[in-house]
XYZ file of C-alpha atoms in Angstrom:
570
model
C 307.251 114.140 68.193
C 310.142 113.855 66.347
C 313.530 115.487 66.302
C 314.225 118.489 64.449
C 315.588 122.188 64.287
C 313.193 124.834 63.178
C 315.545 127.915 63.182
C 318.892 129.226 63.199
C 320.009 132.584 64.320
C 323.468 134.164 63.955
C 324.966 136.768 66.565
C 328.077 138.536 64.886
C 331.567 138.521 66.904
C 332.110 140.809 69.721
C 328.592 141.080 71.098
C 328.370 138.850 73.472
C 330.203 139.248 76.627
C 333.542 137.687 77.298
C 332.482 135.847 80.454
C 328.814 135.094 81.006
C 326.993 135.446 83.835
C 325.311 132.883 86.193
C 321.230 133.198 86.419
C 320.929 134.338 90.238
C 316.987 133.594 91.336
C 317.336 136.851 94.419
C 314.614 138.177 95.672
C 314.814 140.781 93.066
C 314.488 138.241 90.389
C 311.522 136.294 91.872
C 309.375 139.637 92.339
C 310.115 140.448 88.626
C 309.395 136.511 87.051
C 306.313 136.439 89.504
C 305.366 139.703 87.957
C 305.690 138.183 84.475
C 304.401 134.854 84.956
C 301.383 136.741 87.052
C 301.774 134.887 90.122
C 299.982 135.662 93.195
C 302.788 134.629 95.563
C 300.531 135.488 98.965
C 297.911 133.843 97.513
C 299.946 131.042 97.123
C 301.385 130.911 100.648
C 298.082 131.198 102.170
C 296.666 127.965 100.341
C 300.164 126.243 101.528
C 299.362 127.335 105.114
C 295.458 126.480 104.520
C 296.600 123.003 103.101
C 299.378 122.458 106.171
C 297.183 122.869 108.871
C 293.911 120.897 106.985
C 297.067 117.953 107.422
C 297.284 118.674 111.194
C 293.768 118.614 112.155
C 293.749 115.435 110.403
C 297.001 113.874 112.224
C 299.439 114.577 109.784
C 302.119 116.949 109.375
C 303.111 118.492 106.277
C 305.286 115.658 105.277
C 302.813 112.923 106.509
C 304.058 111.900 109.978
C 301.990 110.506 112.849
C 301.666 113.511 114.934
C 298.073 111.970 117.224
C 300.661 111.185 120.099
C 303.559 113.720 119.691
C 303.080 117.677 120.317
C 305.803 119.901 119.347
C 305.605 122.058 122.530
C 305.883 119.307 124.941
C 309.809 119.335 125.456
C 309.600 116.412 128.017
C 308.404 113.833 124.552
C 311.296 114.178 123.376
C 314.212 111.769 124.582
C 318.031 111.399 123.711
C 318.825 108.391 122.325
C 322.330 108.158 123.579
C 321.816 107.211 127.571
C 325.356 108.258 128.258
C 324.517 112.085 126.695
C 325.331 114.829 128.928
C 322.267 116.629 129.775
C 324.342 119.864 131.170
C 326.826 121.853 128.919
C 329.856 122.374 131.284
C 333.082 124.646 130.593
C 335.561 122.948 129.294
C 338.161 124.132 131.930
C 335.938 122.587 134.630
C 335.491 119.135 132.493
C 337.842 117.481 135.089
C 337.451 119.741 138.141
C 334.236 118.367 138.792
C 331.150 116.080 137.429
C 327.720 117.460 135.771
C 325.420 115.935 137.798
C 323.984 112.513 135.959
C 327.109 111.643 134.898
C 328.723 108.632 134.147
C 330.159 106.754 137.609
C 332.843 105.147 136.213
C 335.349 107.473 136.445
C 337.618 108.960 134.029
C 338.087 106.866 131.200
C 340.244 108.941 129.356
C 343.028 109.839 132.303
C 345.040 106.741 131.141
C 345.725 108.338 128.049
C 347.375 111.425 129.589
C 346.046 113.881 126.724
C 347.348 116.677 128.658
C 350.938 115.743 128.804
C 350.315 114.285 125.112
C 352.168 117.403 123.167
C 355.225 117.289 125.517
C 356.137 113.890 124.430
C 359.482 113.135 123.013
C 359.668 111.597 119.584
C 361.828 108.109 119.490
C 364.854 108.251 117.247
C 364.374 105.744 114.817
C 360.583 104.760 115.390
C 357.479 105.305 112.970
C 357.203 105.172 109.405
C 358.770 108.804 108.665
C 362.003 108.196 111.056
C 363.834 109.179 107.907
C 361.863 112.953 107.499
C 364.197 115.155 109.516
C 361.357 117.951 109.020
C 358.180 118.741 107.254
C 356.837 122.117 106.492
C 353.019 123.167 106.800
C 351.287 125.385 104.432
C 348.363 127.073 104.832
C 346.898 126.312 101.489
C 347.882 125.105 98.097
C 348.673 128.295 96.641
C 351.687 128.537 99.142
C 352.680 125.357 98.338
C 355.787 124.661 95.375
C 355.081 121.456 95.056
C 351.551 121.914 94.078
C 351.275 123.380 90.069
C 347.492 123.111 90.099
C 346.496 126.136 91.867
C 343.382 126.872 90.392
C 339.693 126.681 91.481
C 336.518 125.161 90.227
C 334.939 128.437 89.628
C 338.301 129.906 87.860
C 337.944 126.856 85.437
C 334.364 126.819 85.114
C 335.067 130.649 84.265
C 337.543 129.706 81.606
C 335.038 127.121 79.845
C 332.178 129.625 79.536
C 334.390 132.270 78.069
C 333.464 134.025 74.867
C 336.275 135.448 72.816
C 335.844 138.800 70.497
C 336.670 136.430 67.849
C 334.033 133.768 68.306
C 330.467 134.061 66.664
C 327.403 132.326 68.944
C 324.733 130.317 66.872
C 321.492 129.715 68.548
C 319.605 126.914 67.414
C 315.634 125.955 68.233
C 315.724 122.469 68.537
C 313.350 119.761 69.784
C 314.469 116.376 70.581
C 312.616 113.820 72.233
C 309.835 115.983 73.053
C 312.036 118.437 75.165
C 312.565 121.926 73.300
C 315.394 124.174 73.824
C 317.814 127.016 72.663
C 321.103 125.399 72.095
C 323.781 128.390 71.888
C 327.113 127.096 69.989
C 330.249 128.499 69.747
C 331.796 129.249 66.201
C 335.653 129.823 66.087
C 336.200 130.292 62.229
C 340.043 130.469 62.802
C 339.798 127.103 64.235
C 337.186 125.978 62.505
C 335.760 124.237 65.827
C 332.132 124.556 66.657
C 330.979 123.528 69.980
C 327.856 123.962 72.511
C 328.300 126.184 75.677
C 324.644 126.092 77.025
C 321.053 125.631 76.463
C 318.114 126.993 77.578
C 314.769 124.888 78.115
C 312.214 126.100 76.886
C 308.270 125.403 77.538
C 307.198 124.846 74.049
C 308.038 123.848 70.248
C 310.507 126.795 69.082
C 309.117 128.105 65.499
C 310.857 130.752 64.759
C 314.218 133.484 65.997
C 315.392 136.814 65.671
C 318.402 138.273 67.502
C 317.889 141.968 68.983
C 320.448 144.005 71.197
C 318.010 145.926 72.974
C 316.827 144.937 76.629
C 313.011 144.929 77.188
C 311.782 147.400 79.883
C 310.755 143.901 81.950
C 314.034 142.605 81.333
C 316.550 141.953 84.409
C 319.197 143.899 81.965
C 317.297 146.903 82.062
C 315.928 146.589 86.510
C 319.726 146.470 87.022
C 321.204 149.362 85.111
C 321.305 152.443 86.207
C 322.180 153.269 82.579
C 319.789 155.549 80.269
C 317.428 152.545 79.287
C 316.560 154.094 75.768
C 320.489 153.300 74.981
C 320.756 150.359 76.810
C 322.818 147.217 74.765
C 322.211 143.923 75.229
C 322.235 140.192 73.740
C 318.972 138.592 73.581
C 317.174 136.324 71.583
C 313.367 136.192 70.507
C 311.810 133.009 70.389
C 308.425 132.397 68.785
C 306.604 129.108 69.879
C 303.028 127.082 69.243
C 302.233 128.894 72.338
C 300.522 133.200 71.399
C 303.547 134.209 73.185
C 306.870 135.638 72.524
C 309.673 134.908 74.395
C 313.145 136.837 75.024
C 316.478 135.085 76.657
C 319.652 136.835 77.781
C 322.158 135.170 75.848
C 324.747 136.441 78.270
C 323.545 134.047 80.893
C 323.753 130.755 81.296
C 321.665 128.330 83.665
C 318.504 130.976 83.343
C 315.208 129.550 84.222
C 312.674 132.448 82.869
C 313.218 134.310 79.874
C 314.297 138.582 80.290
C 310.687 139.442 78.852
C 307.634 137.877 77.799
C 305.346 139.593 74.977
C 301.534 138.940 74.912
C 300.572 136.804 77.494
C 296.822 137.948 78.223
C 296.133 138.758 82.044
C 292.832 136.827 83.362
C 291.566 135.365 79.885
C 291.132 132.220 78.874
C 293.131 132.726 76.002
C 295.328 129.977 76.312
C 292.947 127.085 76.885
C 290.791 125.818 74.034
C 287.447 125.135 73.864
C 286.296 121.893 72.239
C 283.661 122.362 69.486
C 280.541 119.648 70.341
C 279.293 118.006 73.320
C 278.627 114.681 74.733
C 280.832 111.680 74.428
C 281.900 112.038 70.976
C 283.504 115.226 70.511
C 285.184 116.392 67.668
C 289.172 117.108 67.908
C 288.886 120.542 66.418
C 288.869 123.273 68.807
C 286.782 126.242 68.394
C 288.855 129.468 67.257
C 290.203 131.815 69.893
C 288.503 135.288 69.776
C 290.863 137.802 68.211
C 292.579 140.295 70.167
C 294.134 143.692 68.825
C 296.678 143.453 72.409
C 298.317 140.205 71.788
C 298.400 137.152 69.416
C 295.903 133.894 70.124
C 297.623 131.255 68.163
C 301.345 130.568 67.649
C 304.274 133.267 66.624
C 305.645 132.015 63.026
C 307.935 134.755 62.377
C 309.837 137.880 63.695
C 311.632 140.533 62.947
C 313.737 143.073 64.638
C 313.823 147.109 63.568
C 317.553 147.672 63.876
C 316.713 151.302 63.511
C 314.075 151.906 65.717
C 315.266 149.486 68.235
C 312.622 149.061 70.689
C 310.210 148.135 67.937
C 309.645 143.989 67.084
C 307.485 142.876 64.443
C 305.688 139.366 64.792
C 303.275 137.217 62.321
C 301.202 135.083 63.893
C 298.643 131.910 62.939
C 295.941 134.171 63.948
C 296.131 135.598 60.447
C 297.625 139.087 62.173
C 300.760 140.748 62.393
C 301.685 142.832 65.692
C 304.150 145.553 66.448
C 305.538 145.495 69.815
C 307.340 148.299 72.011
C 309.808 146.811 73.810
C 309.506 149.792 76.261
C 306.493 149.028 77.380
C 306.214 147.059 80.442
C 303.938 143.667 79.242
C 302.167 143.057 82.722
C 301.098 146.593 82.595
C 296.970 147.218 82.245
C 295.052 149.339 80.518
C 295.705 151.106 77.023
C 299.676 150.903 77.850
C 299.650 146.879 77.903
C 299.771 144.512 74.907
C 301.141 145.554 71.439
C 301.352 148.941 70.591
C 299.442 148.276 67.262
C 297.873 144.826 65.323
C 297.423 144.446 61.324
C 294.987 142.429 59.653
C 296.294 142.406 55.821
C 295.954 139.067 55.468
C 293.171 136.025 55.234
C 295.118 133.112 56.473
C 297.875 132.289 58.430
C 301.049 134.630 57.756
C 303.792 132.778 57.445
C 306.401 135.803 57.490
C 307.306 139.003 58.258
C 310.513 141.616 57.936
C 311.268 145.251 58.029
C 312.601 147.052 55.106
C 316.662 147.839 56.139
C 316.309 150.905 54.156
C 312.808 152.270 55.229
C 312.510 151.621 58.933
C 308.730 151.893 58.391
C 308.218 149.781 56.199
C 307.181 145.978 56.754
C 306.577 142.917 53.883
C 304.520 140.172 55.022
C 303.945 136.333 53.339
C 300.564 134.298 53.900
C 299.013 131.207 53.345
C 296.316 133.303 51.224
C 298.661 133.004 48.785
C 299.932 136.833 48.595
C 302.471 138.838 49.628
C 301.926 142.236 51.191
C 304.206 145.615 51.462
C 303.079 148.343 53.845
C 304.208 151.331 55.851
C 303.231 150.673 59.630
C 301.978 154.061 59.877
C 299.452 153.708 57.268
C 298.584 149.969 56.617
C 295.789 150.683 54.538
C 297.915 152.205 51.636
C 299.977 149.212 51.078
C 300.658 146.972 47.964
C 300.878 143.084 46.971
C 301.268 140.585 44.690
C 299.379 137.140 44.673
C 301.978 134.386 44.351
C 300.037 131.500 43.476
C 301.325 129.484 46.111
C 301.753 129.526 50.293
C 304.598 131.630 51.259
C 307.350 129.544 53.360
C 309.813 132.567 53.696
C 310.538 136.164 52.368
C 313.309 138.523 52.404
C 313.988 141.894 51.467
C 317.091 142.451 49.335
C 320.107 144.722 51.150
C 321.456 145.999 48.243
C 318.261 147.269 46.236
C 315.694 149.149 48.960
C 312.857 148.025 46.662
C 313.481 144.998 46.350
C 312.611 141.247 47.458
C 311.978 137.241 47.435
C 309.725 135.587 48.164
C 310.014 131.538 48.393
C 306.969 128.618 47.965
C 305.380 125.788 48.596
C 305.828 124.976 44.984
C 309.777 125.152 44.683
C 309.927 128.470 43.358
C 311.675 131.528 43.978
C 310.492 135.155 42.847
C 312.110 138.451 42.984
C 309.553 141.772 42.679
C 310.400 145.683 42.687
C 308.094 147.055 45.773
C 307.398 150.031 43.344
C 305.509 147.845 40.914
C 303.007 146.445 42.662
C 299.702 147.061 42.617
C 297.385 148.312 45.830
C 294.736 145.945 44.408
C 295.345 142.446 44.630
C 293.124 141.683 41.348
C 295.721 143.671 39.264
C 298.514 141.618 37.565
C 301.499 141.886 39.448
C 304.271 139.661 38.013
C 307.737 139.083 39.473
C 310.736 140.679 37.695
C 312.132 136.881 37.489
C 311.619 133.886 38.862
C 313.593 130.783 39.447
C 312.565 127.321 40.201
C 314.888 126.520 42.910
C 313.969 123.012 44.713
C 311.733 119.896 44.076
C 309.304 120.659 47.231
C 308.924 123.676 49.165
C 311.403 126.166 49.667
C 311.539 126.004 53.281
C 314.972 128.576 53.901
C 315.717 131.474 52.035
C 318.560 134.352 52.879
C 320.408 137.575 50.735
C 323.555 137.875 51.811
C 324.648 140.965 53.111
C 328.408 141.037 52.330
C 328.146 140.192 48.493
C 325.913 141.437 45.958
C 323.084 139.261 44.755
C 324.325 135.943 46.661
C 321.133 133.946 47.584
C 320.600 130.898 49.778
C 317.974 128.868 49.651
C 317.155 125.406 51.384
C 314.342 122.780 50.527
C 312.399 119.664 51.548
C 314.602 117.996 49.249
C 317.317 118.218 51.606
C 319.618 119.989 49.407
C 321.209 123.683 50.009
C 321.695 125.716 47.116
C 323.347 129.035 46.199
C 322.644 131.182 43.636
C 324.066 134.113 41.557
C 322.215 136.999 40.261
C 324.009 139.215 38.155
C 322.494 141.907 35.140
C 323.938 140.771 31.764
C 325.809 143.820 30.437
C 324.403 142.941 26.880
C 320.933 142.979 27.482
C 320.525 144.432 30.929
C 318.371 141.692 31.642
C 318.959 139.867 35.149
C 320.323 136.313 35.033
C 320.207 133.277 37.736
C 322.708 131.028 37.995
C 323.245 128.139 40.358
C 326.770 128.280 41.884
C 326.762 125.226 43.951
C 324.558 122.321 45.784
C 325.120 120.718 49.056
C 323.263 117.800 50.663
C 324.428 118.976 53.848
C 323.082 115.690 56.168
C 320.251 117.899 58.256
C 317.415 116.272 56.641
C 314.506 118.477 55.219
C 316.168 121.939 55.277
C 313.741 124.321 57.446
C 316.495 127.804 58.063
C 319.719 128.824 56.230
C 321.546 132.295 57.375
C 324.523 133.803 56.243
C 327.015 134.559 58.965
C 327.120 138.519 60.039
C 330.761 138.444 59.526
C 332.454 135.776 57.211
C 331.390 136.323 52.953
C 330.526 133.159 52.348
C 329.307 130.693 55.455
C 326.356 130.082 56.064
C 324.773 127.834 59.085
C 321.620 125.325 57.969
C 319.526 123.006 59.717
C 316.699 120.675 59.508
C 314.543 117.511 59.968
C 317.649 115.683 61.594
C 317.964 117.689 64.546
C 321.535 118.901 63.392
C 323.204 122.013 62.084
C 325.768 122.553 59.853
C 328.261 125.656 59.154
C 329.260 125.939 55.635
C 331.470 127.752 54.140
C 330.861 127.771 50.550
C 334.095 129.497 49.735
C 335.978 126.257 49.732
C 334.252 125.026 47.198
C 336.826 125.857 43.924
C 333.909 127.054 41.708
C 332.608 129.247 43.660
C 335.519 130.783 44.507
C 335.398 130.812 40.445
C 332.519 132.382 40.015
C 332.118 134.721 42.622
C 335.474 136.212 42.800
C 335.114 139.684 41.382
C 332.140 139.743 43.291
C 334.126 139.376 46.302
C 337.205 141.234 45.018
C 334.709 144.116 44.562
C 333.445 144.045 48.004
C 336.639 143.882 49.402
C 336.660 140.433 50.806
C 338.558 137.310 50.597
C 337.965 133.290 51.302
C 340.374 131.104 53.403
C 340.232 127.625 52.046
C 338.975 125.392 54.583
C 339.295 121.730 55.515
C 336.499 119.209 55.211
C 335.418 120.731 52.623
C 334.296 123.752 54.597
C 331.380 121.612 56.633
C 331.940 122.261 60.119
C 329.481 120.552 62.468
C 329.014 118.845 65.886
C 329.070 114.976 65.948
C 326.868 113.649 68.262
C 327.909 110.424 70.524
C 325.957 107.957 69.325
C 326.436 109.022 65.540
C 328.239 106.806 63.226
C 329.150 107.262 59.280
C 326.485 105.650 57.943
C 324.141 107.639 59.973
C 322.819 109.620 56.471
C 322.744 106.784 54.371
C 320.233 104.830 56.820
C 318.208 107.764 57.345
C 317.526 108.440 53.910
């Protein structure tokens, strides 16, 4: 498998807490990840003891020793190899009044020595190698000593290392390298322009897709701890979608944690997760058969989600399984019955759906991208009154537009880019439905697309052709028609581009990753003509742009990288 970054998620400044917390497996913890993972801990202990004494009747202990000749309750099998041990505790004020019986005979060997008297001895004048000390002074530890500056800890530093300033922004990152797959959470200090890892979390399969949320899941160790109202309980946690029909979500706010806060459809005594092999015999074929559909959880991998920041305990995920599901994050996911799963499952599409996002201005409303080749707009409540457009091409990624409630993009497999007005689309799919404009944006797929939500029309987009672009979209005043320009290009050294996001806080950065198993922070404001072209636009929204060094690429070199690293690669 080879090394790459599948998705990039921001988490704006002053989130996160200042020092992070250290995963703690308690017995708390362990009855809640059991829980979760559905472990049968007695069940488990009973087999151990079942298995331990299956060893013994066979001569073995649990680690494999010869135990034919050598029972534990026999006290006289066991010896002490020192012949001259005492085999009878004695006070130690009647050590040298008398002897324990089976003693040594040779007297005291120590009376030469005269340890009694050995305090009251007088010190020589002039003898030993500190005859020139006239006194020393005893401390009882460091922090009462002067002469020692370095008073602090290994937990005080290790407390210093982790911490999170108001200032900072984190950047989690889905990487796999080397067949290993992980969160890696960076630090971003824009004043500094320093980025830097703080910790990782392992994960158990290929990351495909992220979505930041602040609110903890009713499973979560957040919520079993606080004795806070849990409907306005805050948090920082990150959803992870994998190849696996299950979605994952991670405390950011601690590091070293070995299970994620919540897990979302992971089917309870179904086979689910193991496929069936279509054929029989010796020869069978690779494919495996389908996994029957379920309305309570997804049976193929998670390829996008999406967060309702209004409705905050609601998560919307698009799956391979050609469905998208809406989960309640209040709902306990080990529960049974009608309370367990996802609280409801759409089937809009024919293929796989690629992407999914709820409408910032219409809490309700979700728009979803497929590899049928459409696009489809829809109000949760009432799924079967939605719209779409066909797009002629497999969706890669979508995006509703902040600053217009109708509208959207939508990027493809082809290289294109189109924008289209929700209110214009037809409910049947065989109507013509054409985009408002449309801009051919990358030689391959369009892999990353993102608005950004400090600036009016400011897109990102990011290709196979390894190139980050960003565009302009402003109405000429003359015509009123919209216009596309291209405001800069950056071959930013990540390789095939697969996620671009706009930072929550700063106008113009934006992180992007790829093929190359690196990410990048970019602040596009240091580029002259974009400051150029998109000044009123940021005049108007009332921001301005530092200029940056190094040309306003921030990144993380790795230890083995070198500067012709790109060149080689390409």
């Amino acid at each position: 498998m080879t090394s790459l970054i599948s998705s990039v998620a921001w988490v704006r400044r002053g989130v996160t807490v200042r020092h992070p917390t250290k995963y703690v497996l308690d017995d708390q913890e362990l009855e809640r990840v059991s829980a979760l993972a559905r472990i049968e801990l007695e069940d488990a202990r009973a087999e151990l003891e079942k298995a331990h004494a299956a060893a013994q009747s066979m001569g073995k202990g649990a680690e494999g020793v010869e135990a034919d000749d050598l029972d534990e309750d026999d006290e006289n099998a066991w010896v002490d190899e020192d012949e001259d041990a005492m085999v009878q505790d004695v006070p130690m004020d009647e050590d040298g009044a008398s002897k324990p019986k089976g003693s040594s005979s040779k007297g005291d060997d120590l009376a030469q020595y005269n340890l009694d008297d050995y305090d009251e001895d007088e010190a020589m004048p002039g003898m030993g190698p500190f005859s020139n000390i006239k006194g020393l002074t005893f401390y009882r530890n460091n922090d009462e000593d002067p002469y020692i500056t370095l008073k602090e800890d290994d937990e005080e530093q290790e407390r210093e290392e982790l911490e999170i300033l108001p200032t900072d922004n984190l950047l989690v990152v889905a990487k796999t390298e080397d067949e290993i797959s992980q969160l890696e959470i960076y630090v971003y200090d824009e004043n500094e322009e320093n980025l830097y890892a703080h910790h990782d979390l392992m994960l158990p399969s290929f990351p495909l897709c992220l979505e930041w949320l602040d609110f903890a899941a009713a499973s979560s160790s957040t919520r079993s701890s606080s004795s806070a109202d849990p409907f306005q309980q805050f948090g920082n946690f990150i959803a992870v979608g994998t190849l696996e029909p299950e979605i994952e979500i991670w405390s950011l706010d601690t590091v070293e944690a070995m299970y994620p806060d919540c897990v979302l459809g992971r089917p309870d005594k179904t086979a689910a997760h193991v496929p069936t092999p279509l054929g029989t015999g010796k020869k069978k074929r690779k494919k495996t058969k389908a996994r029957p559909a379920s309305a309570a959880h997804h049976v193929d991998a998670v390829l996008s989600l999406s967060w309702n920041r209004t409705h905050r305990n609601l998560l919307a995920s698009a799956s391979a399984d050609r469905t998208v599901k809406l989960w309640d994050l209040n709902r306990s996911p080990t529960g049974e019955g009608e309370g367990a799963g996802a609280l409801r499952s759409f089937d809009v599409h024919k293929d796989k759906v690629q992407a999914v996002q709820w409408n910032p201005a219409e809490p309700t409303v979700l728009l979803t991208g497929s590899y049928d080749r459409t696009v489809r707009t829809f109000d949760s409540r009432a799924p079967e009154a939605g719209v779409g457009a066909v797009v002629g091409a497999d969706v890669e990624a979508l995006r509703w537009d902040p600053w217009e409630p109708h509208g959207f993009y939508v990027s493809l497999e082809n290289g294109l880019v189109l924008n289209f007005d929700a209110r214009a689309l037809p409910s049947d799919l065989d109507a013509p439905s054409p985009a408002r404009f449309t801009v051919s944006a990358h030689d391959g797929a369009v892999s990353a697309l993102d608005v950004n939500p400090h600036v009016r029309g400011v897109l990102a987009t990011g290709g196979t052709d390894k190139v980050v672009k960003v565009w302009n979209i402003a109405d000429d005043p003359d015509t009123g028609k919209r216009g596309v320009s291209l405001v800069t290009s950056r071959d930013l050294g990540v390789g095939k581009v697969f996620s671009t996001s706009w930072s929550p806080d700063e106008p113009l950065t934006l992180a992007a990753a790829g093929s190359k198993a690196r990410v990048q922070v970019w602040d596009v404001g240091a580029n002259a003509g974009a400051r150029k072209v998109l000044g009123a636009k940021l005049a108007e929204a009332g921001r301005n742009v530092k200029e940056k060094q190094n040309g306003g690429v921030i990144g993380v070199a790795s230890d083995d990288e070198d500067s012709s690293g790109d060149e080689d690669d390409e």
